[in-house]
Amino acid sequence: MKAIPLNPSESATVDPASSQPSGSMKPWPIAFAGMACLAIAMGIGRFAFTPLLPMMLHDGTLTLAEGSWLATANYLGYLAGALFGMALPWLAPRAYAVLHPAVLAKLGIAFTVIFTVAMALPVVSPALWTALRFGAGVCSAITLLGIASWCMVRLAALGRPELAALIFAGPGLGILLTGVIASGMVALHWQATSGWLLFAVLALLLCIPIWPQIAGRAALPKPDGAASTTTQTTPAEPAAPVPARILHALAYGLSGLGYIVSATFLPVIARTVLPGNSIWADLFWPIAGLGAVVGTILSTRAKGRWDRRWLLIAAYLVQASGIALGLLLPTTLGFALGSVLLGLPFTVITFFGLQEARRLWPTSADSFVALVSVLYGIGQIAGPPLVNWLLHHAENGKGFENGLALAAMSLVLGAAMYAISIWRWPQKA
């Protein structure tokens, strides 16, 4: 895997008061710090709501329609955070010099802890939950954009770009941990408030060891006047044609709609199909998280010369198959296998999608990555209200089934768009 070209905004490589780079300089601590960051911001800040939703419904603190709105508020926050990340380098380069990727990542995980613990405070009324979920969504986006940029560029500079895949195991680990813990809380008849508080403590414990590791700019200083290690071996590629960039952005955005229905409602959907005493309903979501971890580890074997669009096609079709399996075989076995297939490409799509964005527009990598994340966020936003509408208007109570079918079709369409991109703009050797 070749080094990822730097943005012009990353040309400053050292802290003003020091000639030494700050933050970790060892590849493995960098990768694990990135992994923990995404476990906090994505696995807890965003997706802890999925296993807690059935508990909140059982506690009577909200209805399914209100839960759909809270999910939508979180995805609106993700969109706002992605828009902020896209605009900052272009519109406020001086502010970006201060709020560079490492700073954004640390702000994101710090406020994720705050917003998560606030969901458990009795002084915070349910009317404020929408604002808290919106804020958690903003944090998840700026953390993803910040830590992905910081880790991927710094690991490339250290000659270990393949380790960047490991940071995207973070959301899967967070989903696995919160899903298993929530399953235990359901068995013990805990209330959802206790779950929010416990997850906030977990996020704080993950923050402590990685905080000093994430510091300084992603780019490394030039050794004794030599060329930068990040650009010395691999020259920057020219930007791809505008239609190729548009097609990638749209196809990547479709993956947001493709996974979000299951990512929001999987435990609720399972409870509507399986017997009421089934212990499996609360385990399908952590199974998907485990699949995400395995998929991310497997993605580290992908060769740098492989066209990421072929890998994205495979990932889209695997995830679509997982969704379809739950529709065609609504049993414990069907949901279990479907959860594995849903999880395997869960964060791999993000990893390969961001790599492809950097390849298509290397000179504006951070902003283009944020732009495709905006479209991804729009796809997410469409999911929960669409399902809520289908639940009220679909015939024979087929709202969830129709929502899942639409999600699977959006993934198939995204795969077809990447096939068109490969045919129209083949990647040079």
XYZ file of C-alpha atoms in Angstrom, residues 320-331 334-335 401 404:
16
model
C -26.524 -6.649 1.003
C -26.500 -10.450 1.330
C -26.534 -10.158 5.121
C -29.575 -7.884 5.017
C -31.351 -10.138 2.503
C -30.651 -13.222 4.614
C -32.549 -11.736 7.535
C -35.483 -11.109 5.189
C -35.481 -14.520 3.530
C -34.702 -16.540 6.660
C -36.193 -14.709 9.682
C -35.010 -17.291 12.198
C -30.833 -16.467 9.591
C -30.370 -13.446 11.832
C -39.182 -5.705 5.805
C -34.493 -3.643 4.840
